Tab-separated table of C-alpha atoms in Angstrom:
chain	number	residue	atom	x	y	z
S	983	MET	CA	79.091	131.104	36.591
S	984	ALA	CA	80.158	130.266	33.063
S	985	ARG	CA	83.912	130.622	32.856
S	986	ARG	CA	86.152	132.176	30.228
S	987	GLU	CA	88.788	129.825	28.773
S	988	LEU	CA	92.362	130.600	29.838
S	989	GLY	CA	93.939	129.513	26.562
S	990	ARG	CA	97.724	130.045	26.499
S	991	VAL	CA	98.903	131.809	29.646
S	992	LEU	CA	101.945	134.029	30.161
S	993	VAL	CA	103.022	134.437	33.807
S	994	THR	CA	105.518	137.189	34.639
S	995	GLY	CA	107.500	137.002	37.840
S	996	ALA	CA	107.323	133.234	37.449
S	997	ALA	CA	110.281	132.550	39.753
S	998	GLY	CA	108.700	134.501	42.583
S	999	PHE	CA	106.624	133.297	45.514
S	1000	VAL	CA	103.189	133.650	43.913
S	1001	GLY	CA	104.332	133.291	40.302
S	1002	ALA	CA	106.066	129.944	40.860
S	1003	ALA	CA	103.055	128.500	42.677
S	1004	LEU	CA	100.739	129.775	39.930
S	1005	VAL	CA	102.841	128.214	37.166
S	1006	GLU	CA	103.009	124.903	39.024
S	1007	TYR	CA	99.245	124.813	39.469
S	1008	LEU	CA	98.479	125.808	35.871
S	1009	ARG	CA	100.739	123.037	34.577
S	1010	LEU	CA	99.121	120.586	36.990
S	1011	ILE	CA	95.730	121.274	35.355
S	1012	ASN	CA	97.315	120.989	31.889
S	1013	VAL	CA	97.180	124.656	30.919
S	1014	SER	CA	99.784	125.808	28.378
S	1015	VAL	CA	102.080	128.196	30.244
S	1016	ASN	CA	104.998	130.442	29.272
S	1017	ALA	CA	106.894	131.448	32.409
S	1018	ALA	CA	109.032	134.606	32.411
S	1019	ASP	CA	111.281	136.212	34.995
S	1020	LEU	CA	114.251	138.545	35.289
S	1021	ARG	CA	116.727	135.669	35.456
S	1022	ALA	CA	116.910	132.140	34.093
S	1023	ASP	CA	116.534	129.101	36.350
S	1024	ASP	CA	118.819	126.069	36.408
S	1025	ALA	CA	116.226	123.910	34.621
S	1026	GLY	CA	115.829	126.331	31.715
S	1027	ASN	CA	112.076	126.610	32.262
S	1028	LEU	CA	111.976	130.415	32.335
S	1029	VAL	CA	112.043	132.987	29.571
S	1030	VAL	CA	114.305	135.838	30.609
S	1031	CYS	CA	112.744	139.276	30.440
S	1032	ASP	CA	113.440	142.537	32.216
S	1033	LEU	CA	110.074	144.288	32.678
S	1034	VAL	CA	111.778	147.708	32.690
S	1035	ASP	CA	112.821	147.075	29.056
S	1036	GLY	CA	109.706	147.899	27.044
S	1037	ASP	CA	111.007	146.404	23.796
S	1038	ALA	CA	111.851	143.150	25.614
S	1039	VAL	CA	108.338	142.948	27.056
S	1040	VAL	CA	106.740	143.540	23.652
S	1041	ALA	CA	108.967	140.792	22.205
S	1042	LEU	CA	108.055	138.437	25.065
S	1043	VAL	CA	104.317	138.895	24.566
S	1044	ALA	CA	104.550	138.702	20.777
S	1045	GLY	CA	106.686	135.575	20.967
S	1046	SER	CA	104.464	133.729	23.439
S	1047	ALA	CA	101.179	134.924	21.850
S	1048	PRO	CA	99.165	134.462	25.056
S	1049	ASP	CA	95.424	134.506	25.416
S	1050	THR	CA	95.860	135.456	29.071
S	1051	ILE	CA	98.583	137.321	30.978
S	1052	ILE	CA	98.889	137.070	34.750
S	1053	HIS	CA	101.377	139.719	35.796
S	1054	CYS	CA	103.115	138.733	39.028
S	1055	GLY	CA	106.436	140.361	38.245
S	1056	ALA	CA	107.158	143.132	40.748
S	1057	VAL	CA	109.000	144.163	43.891
S	1058	SER	CA	107.208	141.944	46.409
S	1059	GLY	CA	106.690	144.242	49.394
S	1060	PRO	CA	107.606	147.500	51.137
S	1061	MET	CA	110.433	145.765	52.981
S	1062	VAL	CA	112.185	144.915	49.677
S	1063	MET	CA	114.572	147.433	48.008
S	1064	ALA	CA	113.373	150.188	50.343
S	1065	ASP	CA	116.680	151.991	49.802
S	1066	ARG	CA	116.132	152.001	46.018
S	1067	PRO	CA	112.836	153.884	45.550
S	1068	LEU	CA	113.370	154.736	41.879
S	1069	ASP	CA	113.977	151.079	41.032
S	1070	ILE	CA	110.785	150.140	42.875
S	1071	TRP	CA	108.939	152.684	40.740
S	1072	ARG	CA	110.479	151.485	37.496
S	1073	ILE	CA	109.733	147.817	38.172
S	1074	ASN	CA	106.228	148.176	39.596
S	1075	ALA	CA	104.799	151.144	37.694
S	1076	LEU	CA	106.743	151.262	34.446
S	1077	GLY	CA	107.043	147.488	34.205
S	1078	THR	CA	103.272	147.099	34.505
S	1079	ALA	CA	102.708	149.795	31.883
S	1080	HIS	CA	105.017	147.883	29.537
S	1081	VAL	CA	103.015	144.674	30.083
S	1082	LEU	CA	99.709	146.475	29.413
S	1083	GLU	CA	101.067	148.143	26.287
S	1084	ALA	CA	102.315	144.780	24.974
S	1085	ALA	CA	98.945	143.184	25.768
S	1086	HIS	CA	97.210	145.997	23.899
S	1087	ARG	CA	99.457	145.649	20.842
S	1088	GLN	CA	99.141	141.887	20.754
S	1089	GLY	CA	95.366	141.821	21.370
S	1090	VAL	CA	95.657	139.659	24.492
S	1091	GLY	CA	92.236	138.489	25.677
S	1092	ARG	CA	92.661	139.139	29.419
S	1093	THR	CA	95.392	140.666	31.624
S	1094	ILE	CA	95.402	140.303	35.413
S	1095	VAL	CA	97.820	142.445	37.453
S	1096	CYS	CA	98.886	141.659	41.037
S	1097	SER	CA	98.516	144.773	43.179
S	1098	THR	CA	98.473	145.217	46.955
S	1099	SER	CA	96.305	146.308	49.852
S	1100	GLU	CA	99.215	148.615	50.762
S	1101	VAL	CA	97.633	151.183	48.396
S	1102	TYR	CA	95.118	151.994	51.179
S	1103	GLY	CA	97.854	153.054	53.631
S	1104	SER	CA	97.395	153.673	57.327
S	1105	ARG	CA	95.208	156.792	57.072
S	1106	ASN	CA	92.181	154.698	56.139
S	1107	ASP	CA	90.572	152.798	58.995
S	1108	GLY	CA	87.595	150.536	59.529
S	1109	MET	CA	86.515	148.186	56.742
S	1110	VAL	CA	87.583	149.533	53.344
S	1111	ASP	CA	86.341	148.667	49.905
S	1112	GLU	CA	87.496	149.348	46.343
S	1113	GLU	CA	85.886	152.806	46.356
S	1114	THR	CA	87.883	153.905	49.428
S	1115	ARG	CA	90.367	156.601	48.449
S	1116	PRO	CA	93.915	155.102	48.372
S	1117	GLU	CA	96.470	156.795	50.671
S	1118	PRO	CA	99.741	154.833	50.283
S	1119	ASP	CA	102.358	155.365	52.972
S	1120	ASN	CA	105.464	154.554	50.895
S	1121	VAL	CA	106.897	154.378	47.387
S	1122	TYR	CA	106.040	150.706	47.140
S	1123	GLY	CA	102.326	151.373	47.696
S	1124	ALA	CA	102.427	154.423	45.441
S	1125	SER	CA	104.084	152.474	42.638
S	1126	LYS	CA	101.389	149.776	42.866
S	1127	LEU	CA	98.696	152.467	42.801
S	1128	ALA	CA	100.312	153.900	39.654
S	1129	ALA	CA	100.216	150.436	38.105
S	1130	GLU	CA	96.477	150.244	38.888
S	1131	GLN	CA	95.934	153.626	37.254
S	1132	ALA	CA	97.651	152.290	34.145
S	1133	VAL	CA	95.173	149.375	34.173
S	1134	ILE	CA	92.290	151.848	34.381
S	1135	GLY	CA	93.715	153.977	31.574
S	1136	TYR	CA	94.181	151.033	29.218
S	1137	ARG	CA	90.695	149.759	30.050
S	1138	ARG	CA	88.975	153.060	29.372
S	1139	GLU	CA	90.940	154.387	26.427
S	1140	HIS	CA	91.895	151.178	24.637
S	1141	GLY	CA	89.256	148.707	25.800
S	1142	LEU	CA	91.861	146.362	27.304
S	1143	ASP	CA	90.241	143.532	29.266
S	1144	ALA	CA	92.286	143.922	32.442
S	1145	ALA	CA	92.002	144.245	36.219
S	1146	ALA	CA	94.253	144.512	39.280
S	1147	ILE	CA	93.864	142.353	42.383
S	1148	ARG	CA	94.768	144.058	45.675
S	1149	LEU	CA	96.466	141.314	47.678
S	1150	SER	CA	97.141	141.531	51.410
S	1151	TRP	CA	100.008	139.929	53.347
S	1152	ILE	CA	100.770	136.701	51.524
S	1153	TYR	CA	102.324	133.786	53.428
S	1154	GLY	CA	102.799	130.060	52.939
S	1155	PRO	CA	105.317	127.463	51.779
S	1156	GLY	CA	108.063	128.671	49.507
S	1157	ARG	CA	108.345	132.312	50.502
S	1158	ARG	CA	111.973	133.447	50.308
S	1159	THR	CA	111.612	137.077	51.405
S	1160	PRO	CA	112.144	137.244	55.194
S	1161	THR	CA	108.909	138.074	57.076
S	1162	GLU	CA	107.935	138.574	60.720
S	1163	LEU	CA	105.626	135.537	60.494
S	1164	GLU	CA	108.359	133.261	59.206
S	1165	ARG	CA	110.673	134.493	61.978
S	1166	ILE	CA	108.110	133.560	64.623
S	1167	LEU	CA	107.594	130.120	63.091
S	1168	LYS	CA	111.290	129.303	62.745
S	1169	ASN	CA	112.089	130.543	66.242
S	1170	GLY	CA	109.221	128.504	67.632
S	1171	MET	CA	110.411	125.378	65.857
S	1172	ASN	CA	113.846	125.883	67.384
S	1173	ALA	CA	112.723	126.806	70.914
S	1174	ARG	CA	113.889	130.383	70.554
S	1175	ARG	CA	112.056	133.377	72.002
S	1176	THR	CA	110.757	135.984	69.562
S	1177	THR	CA	110.480	139.663	70.466
S	1178	LEU	CA	108.009	141.445	68.218
S	1179	GLY	CA	108.203	145.141	67.473
S	1180	GLY	CA	104.412	145.443	67.448
S	1181	ARG	CA	101.678	145.474	70.072
S	1182	PRO	CA	99.040	142.823	70.785
S	1183	ASP	CA	96.279	145.033	69.339
S	1184	ASP	CA	98.043	145.658	66.005
S	1185	VAL	CA	95.885	144.381	63.154
S	1186	THR	CA	97.305	141.873	60.658
S	1187	HIS	CA	95.976	140.886	57.205
S	1188	TYR	CA	97.365	137.477	56.313
S	1189	LEU	CA	96.433	135.665	53.120
S	1190	PHE	CA	97.478	132.108	52.222
S	1191	ARG	CA	99.423	131.695	48.979
S	1192	ASP	CA	97.121	129.025	47.518
S	1193	ASP	CA	94.107	131.306	47.903
S	1194	VAL	CA	96.007	133.925	45.887
S	1195	VAL	CA	96.646	131.407	43.103
S	1196	ARG	CA	93.009	130.339	42.956
S	1197	CYS	CA	91.783	133.940	42.953
S	1198	LEU	CA	94.088	134.946	40.108
S	1199	ILE	CA	92.735	132.073	38.059
S	1200	CYS	CA	89.154	133.039	38.904
S	1201	ALA	CA	89.903	136.611	37.806
S	1202	ALA	CA	91.425	135.333	34.582
S	1203	THR	CA	88.398	133.130	33.833
S	1204	ALA	CA	85.537	135.350	35.062
S	1205	PRO	CA	83.024	136.034	32.241
S	1206	THR	CA	83.515	139.804	32.589
S	1207	LEU	CA	85.605	142.169	34.649
S	1208	GLU	CA	83.102	144.722	35.817
S	1209	TRP	CA	85.629	146.573	37.976
S	1210	ALA	CA	89.260	147.552	37.421
S	1211	VAL	CA	90.372	146.626	40.967
S	1212	TYR	CA	89.343	143.913	43.437
S	1213	ASN	CA	90.278	143.262	47.072
S	1214	LEU	CA	91.638	139.926	48.197
S	1215	THR	CA	92.474	139.064	51.786
S	1216	ALA	CA	91.383	136.458	54.306
S	1217	GLY	CA	88.636	138.795	55.522
S	1218	ARG	CA	88.529	140.962	58.639
S	1219	GLY	CA	91.989	141.474	60.102
S	1220	GLU	CA	93.285	139.455	63.039
S	1221	ARG	CA	94.913	141.133	66.047
S	1222	LEU	CA	98.580	140.248	66.435
S	1223	ALA	CA	97.814	138.618	69.757
S	1224	GLY	CA	95.336	136.327	67.987
S	1225	VAL	CA	97.955	135.445	65.385
S	1226	VAL	CA	100.369	134.446	68.118
S	1227	ASP	CA	97.663	132.328	69.829
S	1228	ALA	CA	96.921	130.560	66.543
S	1229	ILE	CA	100.599	129.756	66.066
S	1230	ARG	CA	100.849	128.550	69.641
S	1231	SER	CA	98.109	126.010	68.902
S	1232	GLU	CA	100.613	124.389	66.515
S	1233	LEU	CA	103.721	125.155	68.553
S	1234	PRO	CA	102.650	124.870	72.219
S	1235	ASP	CA	106.041	125.937	73.590
S	1236	LEU	CA	106.133	129.117	71.522
S	1237	GLU	CA	107.650	132.059	73.437
S	1238	VAL	CA	106.711	135.543	72.182
S	1239	GLU	CA	106.905	138.910	73.810
S	1240	PHE	CA	105.587	142.185	72.468
S	1241	GLY	CA	108.155	144.963	72.430
S	1242	GLY	CA	106.061	147.762	70.927
S	1243	THR	CA	105.797	150.866	73.076
S	1244	GLU	CA	103.850	153.067	70.680
S	1245	PRO	CA	100.026	152.961	70.309
S	1246	ALA	CA	98.682	150.231	68.072
S	1247	THR	CA	99.312	150.994	64.412
S	1248	ARG	CA	96.490	152.578	62.476
S	1249	GLY	CA	95.040	151.306	59.237
S	1250	PRO	CA	92.152	149.242	57.938
S	1251	ILE	CA	90.679	146.547	60.121
S	1252	GLY	CA	89.739	144.594	56.995
S	1253	PHE	CA	89.067	144.701	53.284
S	1254	ASP	CA	85.554	144.204	51.915
S	1255	GLN	CA	85.490	141.425	49.323
S	1256	THR	CA	81.934	141.672	48.061
S	1257	LEU	CA	83.033	142.536	44.529
S	1258	THR	CA	85.529	139.663	44.441
S	1259	ALA	CA	82.899	137.194	45.548
S	1260	HIS	CA	80.168	138.398	43.227
S	1261	SER	CA	82.116	139.386	40.123
S	1262	LEU	CA	85.015	136.892	40.203
S	1263	GLY	CA	83.201	134.088	42.003
S	1264	PHE	CA	85.900	133.653	44.628
S	1265	ARG	CA	86.143	133.539	48.408
S	1266	PRO	CA	89.298	132.601	50.380
S	1267	GLU	CA	89.164	129.060	51.720
S	1268	THR	CA	92.193	128.761	54.022
S	1269	ASP	CA	91.840	129.884	57.634
S	1270	PHE	CA	94.971	131.101	59.359
S	1271	ARG	CA	95.509	128.038	61.551
S	1272	THR	CA	95.347	125.727	58.531
S	1273	GLY	CA	97.730	127.951	56.632
S	1274	VAL	CA	100.185	128.025	59.520
S	1275	ARG	CA	100.050	124.244	59.812
S	1276	ARG	CA	100.794	123.821	56.117
S	1277	THR	CA	103.618	126.345	56.283
S	1278	LEU	CA	105.151	124.586	59.269
S	1279	ASP	CA	104.886	121.223	57.499
S	1280	ALA	CA	106.822	122.686	54.560
S	1281	LEU	CA	109.471	124.195	56.828
S	1282	ARG	CA	109.941	120.841	58.573
S	1283	LEU	CA	110.327	119.022	55.273
S	1284	LYS	CA	112.906	121.563	54.188
S	1285	LEU	CA	114.876	121.018	57.414
S	1286	ASP	CA	114.671	117.213	57.016
S	1287	ALA	CA	116.059	117.504	53.495
S	1288	VAL	CA	119.133	119.430	54.616
């Protein structure tokens, strides 16, 4: 498909897991990027902006004059700040509304918002698509759903060219937030047994970081955004037992036991990506075993550098 030009790009949450990888890739392909985050970095490459401060966000967008905004700034998962629900709401819902309002005022050509598959919750099962009714289980999912509704409102009332991408469980090199997958990998590298709280039949929805980066760029360059929300995951979910087997193919001595005593967790078995493929022109490319191998390589390099 013919692609829209990115022009100047503003990335929020640019010090985060996805945002940092996105900025690095955009600069690699010689795209002009302004990178913003809550705090400065040591190299002075980040513009400091608190998304909860509406005036600061308006000033950021006006000062950078972007043609495209990719909004990665957010609380990164339900395990983060779970004891601070109001702050989650302010950052994810209000912060996104501030970005959309600034994009509207500045006349930004395209705004892409990172959302989450957590909006579907555990009450939905089977394969779900973008028309499945969201049923979030927690404040994190609800705050992301509110952010999506803000996207829809600005699209319909103000004609803002914007969409939200529902991302599943992102993994890969550079993730700093502790995750169950990283715990398994690190324990396996150090010949330590891992006891998982889940059951072998629990369904997982892993998505490699580089696929996220490529999809966000495809969304930002698609000729039109026919829908306000799009699913992105690696496809049909993998049972936890299958995830462990895939890791064991890279770490043969891996020792894992399943400690879950409750029935397998409910929820979707996968997320339909027909709209993402047809409208955005993107399909994930990284299978789980390849992603695990690349993640392990990065972890080993990090250990060697210490």
